[in-house]
Amino acid sequence: MAEHRTMQRDALLDAARTLLSEGGTDALTFPALAERTGLARSSVYEYFRSRAAVVEELCAVDFPVWAAEVEAAMDRADTAEGKVESYVRGQLALVGDRRHRAVVAISASELDDGAREKIRAAHGGLVAMIVEALGELGHEQPRLAAMLLQGVVDAAVRRIELGAAEEPRVIADAAVSMALRGVRG
């Protein structure tokens, strides 16, 4: 029975990823989850009390996997510059990934403070990974530089997701260039 419940929960999370990637948070509704999984709407409520709870669970499941992929890419780099580049490219490479779309959806306004705090903490872990590399590059305030760098990454993510005129590769190259050289280009 427990295994069956786990399978249903996994199916609901997978359906939620698809809905989020296809239509953003507006598409993530309990009727849509029920339809995608073949479960009764009342069954969906047995697993999750709200849309925010679905998104919170997705983040708890997907964010660590996503962060580990970025961290692994950074670990493969030999230099501090290589680590910074891997940090930027690693996050941008995940933009089309359904897991990433779910994580991006966490900015949805209906999330409660507890959920937002958990997500902020997880994101803080990602930023902490780059602080060390920025210190190696000689930044006097590597934590501040890391936060600003993440802002560049977040802007590039939004640009790619909006389907901007530039190719995702061009946006990634520009973000890496800005990260490594600042606004001097």
PDB file of C-alpha atoms in Angstrom:
ATOM      1  CA  MET A   1       0.000   0.000   0.000  1.00  0.00           C
ATOM      2  CA  ALA A   2       2.795   2.422   0.922  1.00  0.00           C
ATOM      3  CA  GLU A   3       4.512   1.674  -2.388  1.00  0.00           C
ATOM      4  CA  HIS A   4       1.258   2.409  -4.247  1.00  0.00           C
ATOM      5  CA  ARG A   5       0.927   5.759  -2.417  1.00  0.00           C
ATOM      6  CA  THR A   6       4.533   6.620  -3.302  1.00  0.00           C
ATOM      7  CA  MET A   7       3.848   5.832  -6.968  1.00  0.00           C
ATOM      8  CA  GLN A   8       0.727   8.021  -6.941  1.00  0.00           C
ATOM      9  CA  ARG A   9       2.609  10.853  -5.224  1.00  0.00           C
ATOM     10  CA  ASP A  10       5.429  10.570  -7.801  1.00  0.00           C
ATOM     11  CA  ALA A  11       2.854  10.599 -10.621  1.00  0.00           C
ATOM     12  CA  LEU A  12       1.256  13.737  -9.152  1.00  0.00           C
ATOM     13  CA  LEU A  13       4.653  15.456  -8.887  1.00  0.00           C
ATOM     14  CA  ASP A  14       5.525  14.490 -12.451  1.00  0.00           C
ATOM     15  CA  ALA A  15       2.168  15.819 -13.681  1.00  0.00           C
ATOM     16  CA  ALA A  16       2.816  19.022 -11.733  1.00  0.00           C
ATOM     17  CA  ARG A  17       6.222  19.437 -13.421  1.00  0.00           C
ATOM     18  CA  THR A  18       4.603  19.080 -16.829  1.00  0.00           C
ATOM     19  CA  LEU A  19       1.785  21.506 -16.028  1.00  0.00           C
ATOM     20  CA  LEU A  20       4.258  24.080 -14.680  1.00  0.00           C
ATOM     21  CA  SER A  21       6.534  23.753 -17.686  1.00  0.00           C
ATOM     22  CA  GLU A  22       3.614  24.035 -20.120  1.00  0.00           C
ATOM     23  CA  GLY A  23       1.638  26.826 -18.511  1.00  0.00           C
ATOM     24  CA  GLY A  24       3.331  28.144 -15.381  1.00  0.00           C
ATOM     25  CA  THR A  25       1.668  28.306 -11.990  1.00  0.00           C
ATOM     26  CA  ASP A  26      -1.735  29.159 -13.470  1.00  0.00           C
ATOM     27  CA  ALA A  27      -1.808  25.725 -15.136  1.00  0.00           C
ATOM     28  CA  LEU A  28      -1.146  23.929 -11.845  1.00  0.00           C
ATOM     29  CA  THR A  29      -4.651  23.203 -10.589  1.00  0.00           C
ATOM     30  CA  PHE A  30      -6.051  20.227  -8.723  1.00  0.00           C
ATOM     31  CA  PRO A  31      -8.541  19.419 -11.518  1.00  0.00           C
ATOM     32  CA  ALA A  32      -5.632  19.408 -14.007  1.00  0.00           C
ATOM     33  CA  LEU A  33      -3.538  17.192 -11.697  1.00  0.00           C
ATOM     34  CA  ALA A  34      -6.490  14.814 -11.321  1.00  0.00           C
ATOM     35  CA  GLU A  35      -6.993  14.705 -15.088  1.00  0.00           C
ATOM     36  CA  ARG A  36      -3.292  14.113 -15.842  1.00  0.00           C
ATOM     37  CA  THR A  37      -2.965  11.292 -13.324  1.00  0.00           C
ATOM     38  CA  GLY A  38      -6.390   9.696 -13.668  1.00  0.00           C
ATOM     39  CA  LEU A  39      -7.002  10.202  -9.946  1.00  0.00           C
ATOM     40  CA  ALA A  40     -10.167  11.644  -8.470  1.00  0.00           C
ATOM     41  CA  ARG A  41      -9.809  15.273  -7.416  1.00  0.00           C
ATOM     42  CA  SER A  42     -10.506  14.202  -3.819  1.00  0.00           C
ATOM     43  CA  SER A  43      -7.510  11.859  -4.058  1.00  0.00           C
ATOM     44  CA  VAL A  44      -5.252  14.761  -4.998  1.00  0.00           C
ATOM     45  CA  TYR A  45      -6.282  16.471  -1.746  1.00  0.00           C
ATOM     46  CA  GLU A  46      -5.221  13.352   0.190  1.00  0.00           C
ATOM     47  CA  TYR A  47      -1.652  14.045  -0.944  1.00  0.00           C
ATOM     48  CA  PHE A  48      -1.522  17.842  -0.999  1.00  0.00           C
ATOM     49  CA  ARG A  49      -3.543  20.465   0.847  1.00  0.00           C
ATOM     50  CA  SER A  50      -2.822  23.275  -1.646  1.00  0.00           C
ATOM     51  CA  ARG A  51      -0.997  24.268  -4.822  1.00  0.00           C
ATOM     52  CA  ALA A  52       1.691  25.774  -2.625  1.00  0.00           C
ATOM     53  CA  ALA A  53       2.167  22.370  -0.959  1.00  0.00           C
ATOM     54  CA  VAL A  54       2.664  20.761  -4.399  1.00  0.00           C
ATOM     55  CA  VAL A  55       5.264  23.360  -5.362  1.00  0.00           C
ATOM     56  CA  GLU A  56       6.972  23.084  -1.974  1.00  0.00           C
ATOM     57  CA  GLU A  57       7.246  19.295  -2.386  1.00  0.00           C
ATOM     58  CA  LEU A  58       8.595  19.693  -5.932  1.00  0.00           C
ATOM     59  CA  CYS A  59      11.266  22.041  -4.654  1.00  0.00           C
ATOM     60  CA  ALA A  60      12.182  19.683  -1.823  1.00  0.00           C
ATOM     61  CA  VAL A  61      12.588  16.857  -4.343  1.00  0.00           C
ATOM     62  CA  ASP A  62      14.025  18.670  -7.366  1.00  0.00           C
ATOM     63  CA  PHE A  63      16.153  21.513  -6.002  1.00  0.00           C
ATOM     64  CA  PRO A  64      18.785  19.288  -4.324  1.00  0.00           C
ATOM     65  CA  VAL A  65      19.164  17.257  -7.541  1.00  0.00           C
ATOM     66  CA  TRP A  66      19.456  20.435  -9.589  1.00  0.00           C
ATOM     67  CA  ALA A  67      21.955  22.009  -7.171  1.00  0.00           C
ATOM     68  CA  ALA A  68      24.004  18.784  -7.150  1.00  0.00           C
ATOM     69  CA  GLU A  69      24.277  18.942 -10.946  1.00  0.00           C
ATOM     70  CA  VAL A  70      25.582  22.511 -10.774  1.00  0.00           C
ATOM     71  CA  GLU A  71      27.968  21.553  -7.967  1.00  0.00           C
ATOM     72  CA  ALA A  72      29.270  18.537  -9.931  1.00  0.00           C
ATOM     73  CA  ALA A  73      29.961  20.773 -12.942  1.00  0.00           C
ATOM     74  CA  MET A  74      31.850  23.184 -10.672  1.00  0.00           C
ATOM     75  CA  ASP A  75      33.858  20.325  -9.148  1.00  0.00           C
ATOM     76  CA  ARG A  76      35.021  19.272 -12.620  1.00  0.00           C
ATOM     77  CA  ALA A  77      36.482  22.734 -13.269  1.00  0.00           C
ATOM     78  CA  ASP A  78      40.197  23.202 -12.538  1.00  0.00           C
ATOM     79  CA  THR A  79      40.279  26.972 -12.049  1.00  0.00           C
ATOM     80  CA  ALA A  80      38.241  29.545 -10.146  1.00  0.00           C
ATOM     81  CA  GLU A  81      37.198  31.052 -13.513  1.00  0.00           C
ATOM     82  CA  GLY A  82      36.125  27.604 -14.668  1.00  0.00           C
ATOM     83  CA  LYS A  83      34.050  27.168 -11.518  1.00  0.00           C
ATOM     84  CA  VAL A  84      32.298  30.504 -12.097  1.00  0.00           C
ATOM     85  CA  GLU A  85      31.604  29.577 -15.719  1.00  0.00           C
ATOM     86  CA  SER A  86      30.267  26.152 -14.674  1.00  0.00           C
ATOM     87  CA  TYR A  87      28.059  27.812 -12.052  1.00  0.00           C
ATOM     88  CA  VAL A  88      26.495  30.105 -14.640  1.00  0.00           C
ATOM     89  CA  ARG A  89      26.246  27.614 -17.505  1.00  0.00           C
ATOM     90  CA  GLY A  90      25.085  24.826 -15.177  1.00  0.00           C
ATOM     91  CA  GLN A  91      22.061  26.841 -14.076  1.00  0.00           C
ATOM     92  CA  LEU A  92      21.249  28.114 -17.560  1.00  0.00           C
ATOM     93  CA  ALA A  93      21.497  24.629 -19.084  1.00  0.00           C
ATOM     94  CA  LEU A  94      18.624  23.580 -16.841  1.00  0.00           C
ATOM     95  CA  VAL A  95      16.229  26.263 -18.058  1.00  0.00           C
ATOM     96  CA  GLY A  96      14.398  23.974 -20.478  1.00  0.00           C
ATOM     97  CA  ASP A  97      14.289  21.178 -17.899  1.00  0.00           C
ATOM     98  CA  ARG A  98      10.868  20.568 -16.332  1.00  0.00           C
ATOM     99  CA  ARG A  99      12.449  20.308 -12.874  1.00  0.00           C
ATOM    100  CA  HIS A 100      13.876  23.770 -13.277  1.00  0.00           C
ATOM    101  CA  ARG A 101      10.519  25.184 -14.387  1.00  0.00           C
ATOM    102  CA  ALA A 102       9.007  23.818 -11.211  1.00  0.00           C
ATOM    103  CA  VAL A 103      11.741  25.424  -9.133  1.00  0.00           C
ATOM    104  CA  VAL A 104      11.250  28.743 -10.951  1.00  0.00           C
ATOM    105  CA  ALA A 105       7.533  28.555 -10.175  1.00  0.00           C
ATOM    106  CA  ILE A 106       8.394  28.942  -6.497  1.00  0.00           C
ATOM    107  CA  SER A 107       8.268  32.676  -6.886  1.00  0.00           C
ATOM    108  CA  ALA A 108       4.504  32.188  -7.157  1.00  0.00           C
ATOM    109  CA  SER A 109       2.735  34.507  -4.784  1.00  0.00           C
ATOM    110  CA  GLU A 110       0.585  31.831  -3.178  1.00  0.00           C
ATOM    111  CA  LEU A 111       3.529  30.207  -1.432  1.00  0.00           C
ATOM    112  CA  ASP A 112       3.469  30.678   2.317  1.00  0.00           C
ATOM    113  CA  ASP A 113       6.397  32.177   4.213  1.00  0.00           C
ATOM    114  CA  GLY A 114       7.573  28.777   5.470  1.00  0.00           C
ATOM    115  CA  ALA A 115       7.824  27.426   1.944  1.00  0.00           C
ATOM    116  CA  ARG A 116       9.559  30.564   0.698  1.00  0.00           C
ATOM    117  CA  GLU A 117      12.061  30.372   3.559  1.00  0.00           C
ATOM    118  CA  LYS A 118      12.926  26.727   2.780  1.00  0.00           C
ATOM    119  CA  ILE A 119      13.473  27.603  -0.835  1.00  0.00           C
ATOM    120  CA  ARG A 120      15.588  30.649   0.040  1.00  0.00           C
ATOM    121  CA  ALA A 121      17.753  28.435   2.254  1.00  0.00           C
ATOM    122  CA  ALA A 122      18.228  25.909  -0.560  1.00  0.00           C
ATOM    123  CA  HIS A 123      19.095  28.713  -2.973  1.00  0.00           C
ATOM    124  CA  GLY A 124      21.527  30.073  -0.389  1.00  0.00           C
ATOM    125  CA  GLY A 125      23.348  26.757  -0.541  1.00  0.00           C
ATOM    126  CA  LEU A 126      23.763  27.183  -4.280  1.00  0.00           C
ATOM    127  CA  VAL A 127      25.114  30.724  -3.854  1.00  0.00           C
ATOM    128  CA  ALA A 128      27.466  29.564  -1.065  1.00  0.00           C
ATOM    129  CA  MET A 129      29.133  27.218  -3.577  1.00  0.00           C
ATOM    130  CA  ILE A 130      30.322  30.140  -5.672  1.00  0.00           C
ATOM    131  CA  VAL A 131      31.520  32.373  -2.804  1.00  0.00           C
ATOM    132  CA  GLU A 132      34.720  30.354  -2.438  1.00  0.00           C
ATOM    133  CA  ALA A 133      35.591  30.581  -6.149  1.00  0.00           C
ATOM    134  CA  LEU A 134      34.975  34.333  -6.112  1.00  0.00           C
ATOM    135  CA  GLY A 135      37.281  34.626  -3.093  1.00  0.00           C
ATOM    136  CA  GLU A 136      39.968  32.758  -5.067  1.00  0.00           C
ATOM    137  CA  LEU A 137      39.520  35.294  -7.869  1.00  0.00           C
ATOM    138  CA  GLY A 138      40.442  38.020  -5.394  1.00  0.00           C
ATOM    139  CA  HIS A 139      37.032  39.551  -4.674  1.00  0.00           C
ATOM    140  CA  GLU A 140      37.210  41.533  -1.443  1.00  0.00           C
ATOM    141  CA  GLN A 141      33.508  40.845  -0.776  1.00  0.00           C
ATOM    142  CA  PRO A 142      32.906  37.403  -2.307  1.00  0.00           C
ATOM    143  CA  ARG A 143      29.492  36.981  -0.638  1.00  0.00           C
ATOM    144  CA  LEU A 144      28.213  40.245  -2.134  1.00  0.00           C
ATOM    145  CA  ALA A 145      29.770  39.344  -5.488  1.00  0.00           C
ATOM    146  CA  ALA A 146      28.019  35.933  -5.316  1.00  0.00           C
ATOM    147  CA  MET A 147      24.634  37.560  -4.713  1.00  0.00           C
ATOM    148  CA  LEU A 148      25.159  39.948  -7.633  1.00  0.00           C
ATOM    149  CA  LEU A 149      26.360  37.090  -9.837  1.00  0.00           C
ATOM    150  CA  GLN A 150      23.194  35.153  -8.988  1.00  0.00           C
ATOM    151  CA  GLY A 151      21.230  38.217 -10.080  1.00  0.00           C
ATOM    152  CA  VAL A 152      22.937  38.027 -13.476  1.00  0.00           C
ATOM    153  CA  VAL A 153      22.085  34.310 -13.677  1.00  0.00           C
ATOM    154  CA  ASP A 154      18.459  34.949 -12.688  1.00  0.00           C
ATOM    155  CA  ALA A 155      18.150  37.683 -15.345  1.00  0.00           C
ATOM    156  CA  ALA A 156      19.612  35.334 -17.977  1.00  0.00           C
ATOM    157  CA  VAL A 157      17.174  32.595 -16.900  1.00  0.00           C
ATOM    158  CA  ARG A 158      14.227  34.982 -17.329  1.00  0.00           C
ATOM    159  CA  ARG A 159      15.535  36.121 -20.722  1.00  0.00           C
ATOM    160  CA  ILE A 160      15.801  32.522 -21.955  1.00  0.00           C
ATOM    161  CA  GLU A 161      12.394  31.601 -20.565  1.00  0.00           C
ATOM    162  CA  LEU A 162      10.746  34.589 -22.235  1.00  0.00           C
ATOM    163  CA  GLY A 163      11.990  33.248 -25.563  1.00  0.00           C
ATOM    164  CA  ALA A 164      14.059  36.391 -26.171  1.00  0.00           C
ATOM    165  CA  ALA A 165      15.373  37.217 -29.635  1.00  0.00           C
ATOM    166  CA  GLU A 166      18.836  35.904 -28.729  1.00  0.00           C
ATOM    167  CA  GLU A 167      19.622  32.210 -28.768  1.00  0.00           C
ATOM    168  CA  PRO A 168      19.992  30.651 -25.281  1.00  0.00           C
ATOM    169  CA  ARG A 169      23.692  29.994 -26.075  1.00  0.00           C
ATOM    170  CA  VAL A 170      24.257  33.710 -26.794  1.00  0.00           C
ATOM    171  CA  ILE A 171      22.536  34.666 -23.529  1.00  0.00           C
ATOM    172  CA  ALA A 172      24.656  32.102 -21.635  1.00  0.00           C
ATOM    173  CA  ASP A 173      27.869  33.404 -23.252  1.00  0.00           C
ATOM    174  CA  ALA A 174      26.954  36.990 -22.308  1.00  0.00           C
ATOM    175  CA  ALA A 175      26.150  35.967 -18.722  1.00  0.00           C
ATOM    176  CA  VAL A 176      29.470  34.123 -18.406  1.00  0.00           C
ATOM    177  CA  SER A 177      31.342  37.095 -19.867  1.00  0.00           C
ATOM    178  CA  MET A 178      29.633  39.466 -17.424  1.00  0.00           C
ATOM    179  CA  ALA A 179      30.340  37.095 -14.534  1.00  0.00           C
ATOM    180  CA  LEU A 180      34.041  36.823 -15.354  1.00  0.00           C
ATOM    181  CA  ARG A 181      34.760  40.362 -16.540  1.00  0.00           C
ATOM    182  CA  GLY A 182      32.092  42.488 -14.926  1.00  0.00           C
ATOM    183  CA  VAL A 183      30.581  45.194 -17.079  1.00  0.00           C
ATOM    184  CA  ARG A 184      33.878  45.846 -18.892  1.00  0.00           C
ATOM    185  CA  GLY A 185      32.830  43.057 -21.279  1.00  0.00           C
TER     186      GLY A 185
END
